[in-house]
Amino acid sequence: MKKHSARVAPLSACNSPVLTLTKVEGDERSRDSPAPAEAQAQAGMEAGGRGSRCCWTCSVTQLKKFFWGVVVVLGVCSSWSGSTQLAKLTFNKFDAPFTLTWFATNWNFLFFPLYYIGHVFKSTEKQSPQQRYRECCRFFGDNGLTLKAFFTKAAPFGVLWILTNYLYLHAIKKIDTTDVSVLFCCNKAFVFLLSWIVLRDRFMGVRIVAAILAIAGIVMMTYADGFHSYSVIGIALVVGSASMSAMYKVLFKLLLGSAKFGEAALFLSVLAVFNILFVTCIPVILYFTKVEYWSSFDAIPWGSICGFSVLLLTFNILLNFGIAITYPTLISLGIVLSVPVNAVVDHYRSEIVFNSVRVIAIVIIGLGFLLLLLPEEWDEWLIKLLTRLKVRKKEEVPEGNGDIVSGLQNKSRRTRPSMSSFTH
């Protein structure tokens, strides 16, 4: 029941634990969840003795959450890598990245209808679409979704959404999908830096190291291709896309805070409305100026375009609402796992060369990504774990010494001669 009151932030890129926008009711309880587990483990050790000291209880709920986490990770990985590869194939026949961005963003309108279908099936208190819409509109203010709220609280994020996806797709035209996917992982480092500066989030040395690794990986990735113009432009585009994604997330936290599932679904649908009303003119202008031109509508690969849009919609659904069934960290792992998937596909499809510099850059950026997944209390958990191991070791040593001493005493008693033998 608590999962329906979760608060999420709709993102176009990845949901990073670095900036916690997913506010779940009882989140403090979940963070302190190791405490009850420790208490149960200690009780088990006292009851079962030394043989059961290493046994940790795991509830059925946690097992289900982990199982669904694996499913969501596979879904995020396949949808993200699949949309990237399908976009690369689409550009062979349809060289129009902005039009593709506009078309895929229109599919965001399905967020709120899909959410309402889930609400009807899952919620015990059914509401009509109008009632649910009015309740979710409170996210934009006391007066609901007014014209002022639309332009001040939705339009800026619509622009950032378009820029994030357009720069990402345009980068796919310039460089290989492996490089694009791994460089986009740097957005977590940008989120940390922006949240540290703008939101005054907690300073963490390990995340500074991760940000340095991300920057070093970008430089090495540029060096791997020999600083060619097309490579530098492609890398600049994907870094710009990661920056727009990070700005989207930080501004959402700064201006809007967090949202419930229904509010997030409505917000994403409103972004599609903004896209239809105010961005439609741009693909038309690009078509007539022949910047993004196609001979006829029959020549458009509708199957590839619709497939890309469906995969991107699936990716965003799993990314934004996956926390209802699993942990945010597991969802984030799906992003970084898409890198080796794209690398395998590129190895067989294109002429990408995995030289030592490129491999090191991929590993460095991936390591920085994983460091950013560490929770804020990771150092406290590590100290508690080391302390527990030291205490356990100290408890085992006296017991072992006690067994040895008692054995020696028994042996000396058996071999010691009786005083009565001397008296007789």
CSV table of C-alpha atoms in Angstrom, one decimal:
chain,number,residue,atom,x,y,z
A,1,MET,CA,0.0,0.0,0.0
A,2,LYS,CA,2.8,2.3,0.6
A,3,LYS,CA,4.1,2.1,-2.9
A,4,HIS,CA,1.0,4.0,-4.2
A,5,SER,CA,2.1,7.0,-2.1
A,6,ALA,CA,5.6,7.0,-3.5
A,7,ARG,CA,6.9,10.2,-4.9
A,8,VAL,CA,8.9,10.2,-8.1
A,9,ALA,CA,10.4,12.6,-10.5
A,10,PRO,CA,9.8,12.0,-14.2
A,11,LEU,CA,13.2,11.9,-16.0
A,12,SER,CA,14.2,11.7,-19.6
A,13,ALA,CA,17.5,10.0,-18.8
A,14,CYS,CA,18.1,8.1,-15.7
A,15,ASN,CA,16.9,8.1,-12.2
A,16,SER,CA,20.0,8.6,-10.1
A,17,PRO,CA,20.2,7.9,-6.4
A,18,VAL,CA,22.7,10.8,-6.3
A,19,LEU,CA,19.8,13.2,-6.2
A,20,THR,CA,16.9,11.5,-4.4
A,21,LEU,CA,13.8,12.6,-6.1
A,22,THR,CA,12.0,9.3,-5.4
A,23,LYS,CA,10.4,10.1,-2.1
A,24,VAL,CA,8.7,7.0,-0.8
A,25,GLU,CA,6.6,7.0,2.4
A,26,GLY,CA,8.6,5.2,5.0
A,27,ASP,CA,11.8,5.9,3.2
A,28,GLU,CA,13.6,6.5,6.5
A,29,ARG,CA,12.4,3.2,7.6
A,30,SER,CA,13.8,1.5,4.5
A,31,ARG,CA,17.1,3.2,5.0
A,32,ASP,CA,17.3,1.9,8.5
A,33,SER,CA,16.2,-1.5,7.4
A,34,PRO,CA,19.5,-3.2,8.3
A,35,ALA,CA,18.8,-2.5,12.0
A,36,PRO,CA,15.8,-4.9,12.2
A,37,ALA,CA,17.8,-7.4,10.2
A,38,GLU,CA,20.7,-7.1,12.5
A,39,ALA,CA,18.4,-7.5,15.5
A,40,GLN,CA,16.9,-10.6,14.0
A,41,ALA,CA,20.3,-12.0,13.1
A,42,GLN,CA,21.6,-11.4,16.7
A,43,ALA,CA,18.5,-13.0,18.1
A,44,GLY,CA,19.1,-16.0,15.8
A,45,MET,CA,22.7,-16.3,16.9
A,46,GLU,CA,21.8,-16.2,20.5
A,47,ALA,CA,19.1,-18.9,20.0
A,48,GLY,CA,20.9,-21.1,17.6
A,49,GLY,CA,24.5,-20.7,18.9
A,50,ARG,CA,27.6,-20.4,16.9
A,51,GLY,CA,26.4,-22.5,14.0
A,52,SER,CA,23.8,-19.9,12.9
A,53,ARG,CA,25.8,-16.7,13.4
A,54,CYS,CA,26.3,-16.3,9.7
A,55,CYS,CA,22.6,-16.8,8.7
A,56,TRP,CA,20.7,-13.7,7.7
A,57,THR,CA,17.0,-13.6,7.5
A,58,CYS,CA,15.5,-12.4,4.3
A,59,SER,CA,11.8,-11.7,4.1
A,60,VAL,CA,9.6,-12.8,1.2
A,61,THR,CA,8.9,-9.1,0.4
A,62,GLN,CA,12.6,-8.4,-0.1
A,63,LEU,CA,12.9,-11.5,-2.3
A,64,LYS,CA,10.0,-10.4,-4.5
A,65,LYS,CA,11.5,-6.9,-4.7
A,66,PHE,CA,14.8,-8.3,-5.8
A,67,PHE,CA,13.2,-10.6,-8.3
A,68,TRP,CA,11.2,-7.7,-9.8
A,69,GLY,CA,14.4,-5.7,-9.7
A,70,VAL,CA,16.1,-8.2,-12.0
A,71,VAL,CA,13.1,-8.0,-14.3
A,72,VAL,CA,13.1,-4.2,-14.4
A,73,VAL,CA,16.9,-4.1,-14.9
A,74,LEU,CA,16.6,-6.4,-17.9
A,75,GLY,CA,13.7,-4.3,-19.2
A,76,VAL,CA,15.6,-1.0,-18.8
A,77,CYS,CA,18.7,-2.5,-20.4
A,78,SER,CA,16.9,-4.0,-23.4
A,79,SER,CA,14.6,-1.0,-24.0
A,80,TRP,CA,17.4,1.6,-23.7
A,81,SER,CA,19.9,-0.3,-25.9
A,82,GLY,CA,17.2,-1.4,-28.3
A,83,SER,CA,16.0,2.2,-28.8
A,84,THR,CA,19.5,3.4,-29.3
A,85,GLN,CA,20.3,0.7,-31.9
A,86,LEU,CA,16.9,1.2,-33.7
A,87,ALA,CA,17.5,5.0,-33.9
A,88,LYS,CA,20.9,4.2,-35.5
A,89,LEU,CA,19.1,2.0,-38.1
A,90,THR,CA,16.4,4.6,-38.6
A,91,PHE,CA,18.9,7.3,-39.6
A,92,ASN,CA,20.0,5.2,-42.5
A,93,LYS,CA,16.7,5.8,-44.2
A,94,PHE,CA,15.2,8.8,-42.3
A,95,ASP,CA,17.9,11.4,-41.5
A,96,ALA,CA,15.7,13.6,-39.3
A,97,PRO,CA,16.7,13.5,-35.6
A,98,PHE,CA,14.6,16.4,-34.5
A,99,THR,CA,11.5,15.1,-36.2
A,100,LEU,CA,12.1,11.7,-34.6
A,101,THR,CA,12.5,13.4,-31.2
A,102,TRP,CA,9.2,15.3,-31.8
A,103,PHE,CA,7.4,12.1,-32.9
A,104,ALA,CA,8.6,10.0,-29.9
A,105,THR,CA,7.8,12.8,-27.4
A,106,ASN,CA,4.2,12.8,-28.5
A,107,TRP,CA,3.9,9.3,-27.2
A,108,ASN,CA,4.3,10.7,-23.7
A,109,PHE,CA,0.6,11.6,-23.8
A,110,LEU,CA,-0.1,7.9,-23.1
A,111,PHE,CA,1.5,8.2,-19.6
A,112,PHE,CA,-1.6,9.4,-17.8
A,113,PRO,CA,-4.1,7.0,-19.6
A,114,LEU,CA,-1.8,4.1,-18.8
A,115,TYR,CA,-1.5,5.2,-15.2
A,116,TYR,CA,-5.3,5.5,-14.9
A,117,ILE,CA,-5.7,1.9,-16.2
A,118,GLY,CA,-3.3,0.7,-13.5
A,119,HIS,CA,-5.2,2.8,-10.9
A,120,VAL,CA,-8.5,1.1,-11.9
A,121,PHE,CA,-7.0,-2.4,-11.6
A,122,LYS,CA,-4.9,-1.9,-8.5
A,123,SER,CA,-6.6,0.7,-6.3
A,124,THR,CA,-9.3,-0.2,-3.9
A,125,GLU,CA,-10.9,3.2,-4.1
A,126,LYS,CA,-11.9,3.7,-7.7
A,127,GLN,CA,-12.1,7.2,-9.1
A,128,SER,CA,-13.4,8.6,-12.3
A,129,PRO,CA,-10.9,10.0,-14.8
A,130,GLN,CA,-12.1,13.5,-14.1
A,131,GLN,CA,-11.7,13.0,-10.3
A,132,ARG,CA,-8.2,11.5,-10.7
A,133,TYR,CA,-7.2,14.3,-13.1
A,134,ARG,CA,-8.4,17.0,-10.6
A,135,GLU,CA,-6.5,15.4,-7.8
A,136,CYS,CA,-3.3,15.1,-9.8
A,137,CYS,CA,-3.6,18.7,-10.9
A,138,ARG,CA,-2.9,19.8,-7.4
A,139,PHE,CA,0.7,19.1,-8.1
A,140,PHE,CA,0.8,22.3,-10.2
A,141,GLY,CA,-0.6,24.4,-7.4
A,142,ASP,CA,-3.8,25.1,-5.5
A,143,ASN,CA,-5.5,26.3,-8.6
A,144,GLY,CA,-4.5,23.3,-10.6
A,145,LEU,CA,-3.1,23.3,-14.1
A,146,THR,CA,-3.7,26.9,-15.1
A,147,LEU,CA,-2.2,28.7,-18.0
A,148,LYS,CA,0.4,30.3,-15.8
A,149,ALA,CA,1.4,27.0,-14.2
A,150,PHE,CA,1.6,25.4,-17.7
A,151,PHE,CA,4.2,28.0,-18.9
A,152,THR,CA,6.1,28.3,-15.6
A,153,LYS,CA,6.1,24.7,-14.3
A,154,ALA,CA,5.8,22.5,-17.5
A,155,ALA,CA,7.1,24.4,-20.5
A,156,PRO,CA,10.7,24.8,-19.2
A,157,PHE,CA,10.9,21.0,-18.6
A,158,GLY,CA,9.4,20.4,-22.0
A,159,VAL,CA,12.3,22.3,-23.6
A,160,LEU,CA,14.9,20.4,-21.6
A,161,TRP,CA,13.2,17.1,-22.5
A,162,ILE,CA,13.4,17.9,-26.2
A,163,LEU,CA,17.0,19.1,-26.0
A,164,THR,CA,18.0,16.0,-24.1
A,165,ASN,CA,16.6,13.6,-26.6
A,166,TYR,CA,17.5,15.6,-29.7
A,167,LEU,CA,21.2,16.0,-28.7
A,168,TYR,CA,21.3,12.3,-27.9
A,169,LEU,CA,19.8,11.2,-31.2
A,170,HIS,CA,22.0,13.7,-33.1
A,171,ALA,CA,25.1,12.3,-31.4
A,172,ILE,CA,24.1,8.8,-32.6
A,173,LYS,CA,24.5,10.0,-36.2
A,174,LYS,CA,28.1,11.1,-35.5
A,175,ILE,CA,29.6,8.4,-33.4
A,176,ASP,CA,29.0,4.8,-32.5
A,177,THR,CA,26.2,3.8,-30.1
A,178,THR,CA,28.7,2.3,-27.6
A,179,ASP,CA,30.4,5.7,-27.2
A,180,VAL,CA,27.1,7.5,-27.0
A,181,SER,CA,25.6,5.2,-24.3
A,182,VAL,CA,28.7,5.2,-22.1
A,183,LEU,CA,29.2,9.0,-22.3
A,184,PHE,CA,25.6,9.5,-21.4
A,185,CYS,CA,26.3,7.7,-18.1
A,186,CYS,CA,28.2,10.8,-17.1
A,187,ASN,CA,24.9,12.6,-16.5
A,188,LYS,CA,25.0,11.2,-12.9
A,189,ALA,CA,28.2,13.0,-12.3
A,190,PHE,CA,26.7,16.2,-13.6
A,191,VAL,CA,23.6,15.7,-11.4
A,192,PHE,CA,25.9,15.4,-8.4
A,193,LEU,CA,27.8,18.5,-9.2
A,194,LEU,CA,24.7,20.6,-10.0
A,195,SER,CA,22.9,19.4,-6.9
A,196,TRP,CA,25.9,20.1,-4.7
A,197,ILE,CA,26.1,23.7,-6.1
A,198,VAL,CA,22.5,24.5,-6.5
A,199,LEU,CA,20.7,22.4,-3.9
A,200,ARG,CA,23.5,22.4,-1.3
A,201,ASP,CA,23.4,18.6,-1.2
A,202,ARG,CA,25.7,16.7,1.1
A,203,PHE,CA,29.4,16.7,0.0
A,204,MET,CA,30.8,13.2,-0.5
A,205,GLY,CA,34.4,12.6,-1.5
A,206,VAL,CA,33.6,9.4,-3.3
A,207,ARG,CA,31.3,11.2,-5.6
A,208,ILE,CA,33.9,13.9,-6.4
A,209,VAL,CA,36.2,11.0,-7.4
A,210,ALA,CA,33.4,9.7,-9.6
A,211,ALA,CA,32.9,13.1,-11.2
A,212,ILE,CA,36.7,13.3,-11.9
A,213,LEU,CA,36.6,9.8,-13.4
A,214,ALA,CA,33.7,10.8,-15.7
A,215,ILE,CA,35.5,13.9,-16.9
A,216,ALA,CA,38.7,11.8,-17.5
A,217,GLY,CA,36.7,9.2,-19.4
A,218,ILE,CA,35.2,11.9,-21.7
A,219,VAL,CA,38.7,13.2,-22.5
A,220,MET,CA,40.1,9.7,-23.1
A,221,MET,CA,37.1,8.9,-25.3
A,222,THR,CA,37.9,11.9,-27.4
A,223,TYR,CA,41.5,10.9,-27.6
A,224,ALA,CA,40.6,7.4,-28.7
A,225,ASP,CA,39.4,8.6,-32.1
A,226,GLY,CA,42.2,11.0,-32.6
A,227,PHE,CA,40.4,14.3,-32.1
A,228,HIS,CA,38.6,14.1,-35.5
A,229,SER,CA,36.0,16.7,-36.1
A,230,TYR,CA,33.0,14.3,-36.4
A,231,SER,CA,34.1,12.5,-33.2
A,232,VAL,CA,34.6,15.7,-31.2
A,233,ILE,CA,31.2,17.0,-32.4
A,234,GLY,CA,29.5,13.7,-31.5
A,235,ILE,CA,31.1,13.6,-28.1
A,236,ALA,CA,30.1,17.3,-27.5
A,237,LEU,CA,26.5,16.5,-28.4
A,238,VAL,CA,26.1,13.5,-26.1
A,239,VAL,CA,27.8,15.4,-23.2
A,240,GLY,CA,25.4,18.3,-23.9
A,241,SER,CA,22.5,15.8,-23.7
A,242,ALA,CA,23.8,14.4,-20.4
A,243,SER,CA,24.0,18.0,-19.1
A,244,MET,CA,20.4,18.8,-20.2
A,245,SER,CA,19.3,15.6,-18.4
A,246,ALA,CA,21.1,16.6,-15.2
A,247,MET,CA,19.7,20.2,-15.4
A,248,TYR,CA,16.2,18.7,-15.9
A,249,LYS,CA,16.5,16.7,-12.7
A,250,VAL,CA,18.0,19.4,-10.5
A,251,LEU,CA,15.5,22.0,-11.6
A,252,PHE,CA,12.7,19.5,-11.0
A,253,LYS,CA,13.9,19.0,-7.5
A,254,LEU,CA,14.4,22.8,-7.0
A,255,LEU,CA,11.1,24.0,-8.4
A,256,LEU,CA,8.7,21.1,-8.0
A,257,GLY,CA,10.2,18.9,-5.3
A,258,SER,CA,8.7,15.4,-5.8
A,259,ALA,CA,5.5,13.9,-7.3
A,260,LYS,CA,3.2,11.0,-6.7
A,261,PHE,CA,2.8,8.4,-9.4
A,262,GLY,CA,-0.4,10.0,-10.8
A,263,GLU,CA,1.1,13.5,-10.7
A,264,ALA,CA,4.3,12.3,-12.5
A,265,ALA,CA,2.2,10.6,-15.2
A,266,LEU,CA,0.1,13.8,-15.7
A,267,PHE,CA,3.2,15.9,-15.8
A,268,LEU,CA,4.8,13.7,-18.5
A,269,SER,CA,1.5,13.8,-20.5
A,270,VAL,CA,1.5,17.6,-20.2
A,271,LEU,CA,5.0,17.6,-21.7
A,272,ALA,CA,3.5,15.8,-24.7
A,273,VAL,CA,0.8,18.5,-25.0
A,274,PHE,CA,3.5,21.2,-24.9
A,275,ASN,CA,5.4,19.4,-27.6
A,276,ILE,CA,2.3,19.2,-29.8
A,277,LEU,CA,1.2,22.8,-29.3
A,278,PHE,CA,4.6,24.6,-29.5
A,279,VAL,CA,7.2,22.3,-31.0
A,280,THR,CA,5.2,21.0,-34.0
A,281,CYS,CA,6.2,24.1,-36.0
A,282,ILE,CA,9.9,23.3,-35.9
A,283,PRO,CA,9.8,20.0,-37.8
A,284,VAL,CA,7.6,21.7,-40.4
A,285,ILE,CA,10.2,24.5,-40.8
A,286,LEU,CA,13.0,22.0,-41.0
A,287,TYR,CA,11.2,20.1,-43.7
A,288,PHE,CA,10.5,23.1,-45.9
A,289,THR,CA,14.0,24.5,-45.5
A,290,LYS,CA,15.2,21.0,-46.4
A,291,VAL,CA,17.3,20.7,-43.2
A,292,GLU,CA,15.4,17.5,-42.4
A,293,TYR,CA,13.8,16.5,-45.7
A,294,TRP,CA,12.3,13.3,-47.0
A,295,SER,CA,11.0,12.7,-50.5
A,296,SER,CA,7.6,11.3,-49.6
A,297,PHE,CA,5.7,10.1,-46.6
A,298,ASP,CA,5.7,6.6,-48.1
A,299,ALA,CA,9.5,6.6,-47.8
A,300,ILE,CA,9.4,7.1,-44.0
A,301,PRO,CA,10.2,3.9,-42.2
A,302,TRP,CA,7.2,3.9,-40.0
A,303,GLY,CA,8.0,0.6,-38.4
A,304,SER,CA,11.4,1.7,-37.2
A,305,ILE,CA,10.0,5.1,-36.0
A,306,CYS,CA,7.1,3.5,-34.1
A,307,GLY,CA,9.4,0.8,-32.7
A,308,PHE,CA,11.8,3.4,-31.4
A,309,SER,CA,9.0,5.4,-29.8
A,310,VAL,CA,7.5,2.3,-28.1
A,311,LEU,CA,10.9,1.3,-26.7
A,312,LEU,CA,11.6,4.8,-25.5
A,313,LEU,CA,8.2,5.0,-23.8
A,314,THR,CA,8.8,1.6,-22.2
A,315,PHE,CA,12.2,2.8,-21.0
A,316,ASN,CA,10.7,5.9,-19.4
A,317,ILE,CA,7.8,4.0,-17.8
A,318,LEU,CA,10.3,1.5,-16.2
A,319,LEU,CA,12.6,4.3,-15.2
A,320,ASN,CA,10.0,6.5,-13.5
A,321,PHE,CA,7.6,4.0,-12.0
A,322,GLY,CA,9.9,1.0,-11.4
A,323,ILE,CA,10.5,2.1,-7.8
A,324,ALA,CA,6.9,0.9,-7.1
A,325,ILE,CA,8.2,-2.7,-7.2
A,326,THR,CA,12.0,-2.6,-6.7
A,327,TYR,CA,15.0,-0.5,-5.6
A,328,PRO,CA,16.1,2.6,-7.5
A,329,THR,CA,19.7,1.4,-7.5
A,330,LEU,CA,18.8,-1.7,-9.4
A,331,ILE,CA,17.0,0.4,-12.0
A,332,SER,CA,20.0,2.5,-12.5
A,333,LEU,CA,22.1,-0.6,-13.2
A,334,GLY,CA,20.1,-1.2,-16.3
A,335,ILE,CA,21.6,2.0,-17.8
A,336,VAL,CA,25.2,0.9,-17.4
A,337,LEU,CA,24.4,-2.7,-18.5
A,338,SER,CA,23.3,-1.3,-21.8
A,339,VAL,CA,26.9,-0.3,-22.6
A,340,PRO,CA,28.2,-3.9,-23.1
A,341,VAL,CA,25.1,-4.7,-25.0
A,342,ASN,CA,25.7,-1.9,-27.4
A,343,ALA,CA,29.4,-2.8,-27.6
A,344,VAL,CA,28.5,-6.3,-28.7
A,345,VAL,CA,26.1,-5.1,-31.4
A,346,ASP,CA,28.6,-2.5,-32.6
A,347,HIS,CA,31.3,-5.1,-32.8
A,348,TYR,CA,29.3,-7.1,-35.3
A,349,ARG,CA,27.5,-4.3,-37.1
A,350,SER,CA,30.0,-1.5,-37.5
A,351,GLU,CA,33.7,-1.0,-37.8
A,352,ILE,CA,34.3,0.3,-34.3
A,353,VAL,CA,37.8,-0.3,-33.0
A,354,PHE,CA,38.1,-1.2,-29.3
A,355,ASN,CA,41.6,0.0,-28.7
A,356,SER,CA,43.1,0.2,-25.2
A,357,VAL,CA,42.3,3.9,-24.8
A,358,ARG,CA,38.6,3.4,-25.6
A,359,VAL,CA,38.3,0.3,-23.3
A,360,ILE,CA,40.0,2.2,-20.4
A,361,ALA,CA,37.6,5.2,-21.0
A,362,ILE,CA,34.6,2.9,-20.9
A,363,VAL,CA,35.8,1.2,-17.7
A,364,ILE,CA,36.6,4.5,-16.0
A,365,ILE,CA,33.2,6.0,-16.8
A,366,GLY,CA,31.5,2.8,-15.7
A,367,LEU,CA,33.4,2.8,-12.5
A,368,GLY,CA,32.4,6.4,-11.8
A,369,PHE,CA,28.8,5.5,-12.5
A,370,LEU,CA,28.9,2.6,-10.0
A,371,LEU,CA,30.5,4.9,-7.4
A,372,LEU,CA,27.7,7.3,-7.7
A,373,LEU,CA,25.2,4.5,-6.9
A,374,LEU,CA,26.6,4.2,-3.4
A,375,PRO,CA,24.1,5.5,-0.8
A,376,GLU,CA,24.9,8.5,1.3
A,377,GLU,CA,25.3,6.3,4.4
A,378,TRP,CA,27.7,3.8,2.7
A,379,ASP,CA,30.6,4.8,5.0
A,380,GLU,CA,28.6,4.4,8.1
A,381,TRP,CA,27.4,0.9,6.9
A,382,LEU,CA,31.0,0.0,6.2
A,383,ILE,CA,32.2,1.1,9.7
A,384,LYS,CA,29.4,-0.9,11.3
A,385,LEU,CA,30.3,-4.0,9.2
A,386,LEU,CA,34.0,-3.8,10.2
A,387,THR,CA,33.1,-3.2,13.8
A,388,ARG,CA,30.8,-6.2,13.8
A,389,LEU,CA,33.5,-8.4,12.3
A,390,LYS,CA,36.1,-7.3,14.9
A,391,VAL,CA,33.7,-8.0,17.7
A,392,ARG,CA,32.9,-11.4,16.3
A,393,LYS,CA,36.6,-12.2,16.0
A,394,LYS,CA,37.3,-11.1,19.5
A,395,GLU,CA,34.4,-13.4,20.8
A,396,GLU,CA,35.8,-16.4,18.9
A,397,VAL,CA,39.4,-16.0,20.1
A,398,PRO,CA,38.6,-16.3,23.9
A,399,GLU,CA,36.3,-19.2,23.3
A,400,GLY,CA,39.1,-21.0,21.4
A,401,ASN,CA,41.7,-20.2,24.1
A,402,GLY,CA,39.3,-21.4,26.7
A,403,ASP,CA,38.9,-24.8,25.0
A,404,ILE,CA,42.7,-25.1,24.8
A,405,VAL,CA,43.3,-24.2,28.5
A,406,SER,CA,40.6,-26.6,29.6
A,407,GLY,CA,42.1,-29.4,27.5
A,408,LEU,CA,45.5,-28.9,29.0
A,409,GLN,CA,44.1,-28.9,32.5
A,410,ASN,CA,42.3,-32.2,32.0
A,411,LYS,CA,45.5,-33.7,30.5
A,412,SER,CA,47.6,-32.5,33.5
A,413,ARG,CA,45.1,-34.0,35.9
A,414,ARG,CA,45.3,-37.4,34.2
A,415,THR,CA,49.1,-37.5,34.2
A,416,ARG,CA,49.7,-36.0,37.6
A,417,PRO,CA,50.8,-38.8,40.1
A,418,SER,CA,48.8,-39.3,43.3
A,419,MET,CA,50.3,-38.2,46.6
A,420,SER,CA,49.1,-41.4,48.2
A,421,SER,CA,51.6,-43.4,46.2
A,422,PHE,CA,54.4,-41.5,47.9
A,423,THR,CA,53.1,-42.0,51.4
A,424,HIS,CA,52.9,-45.8,50.9
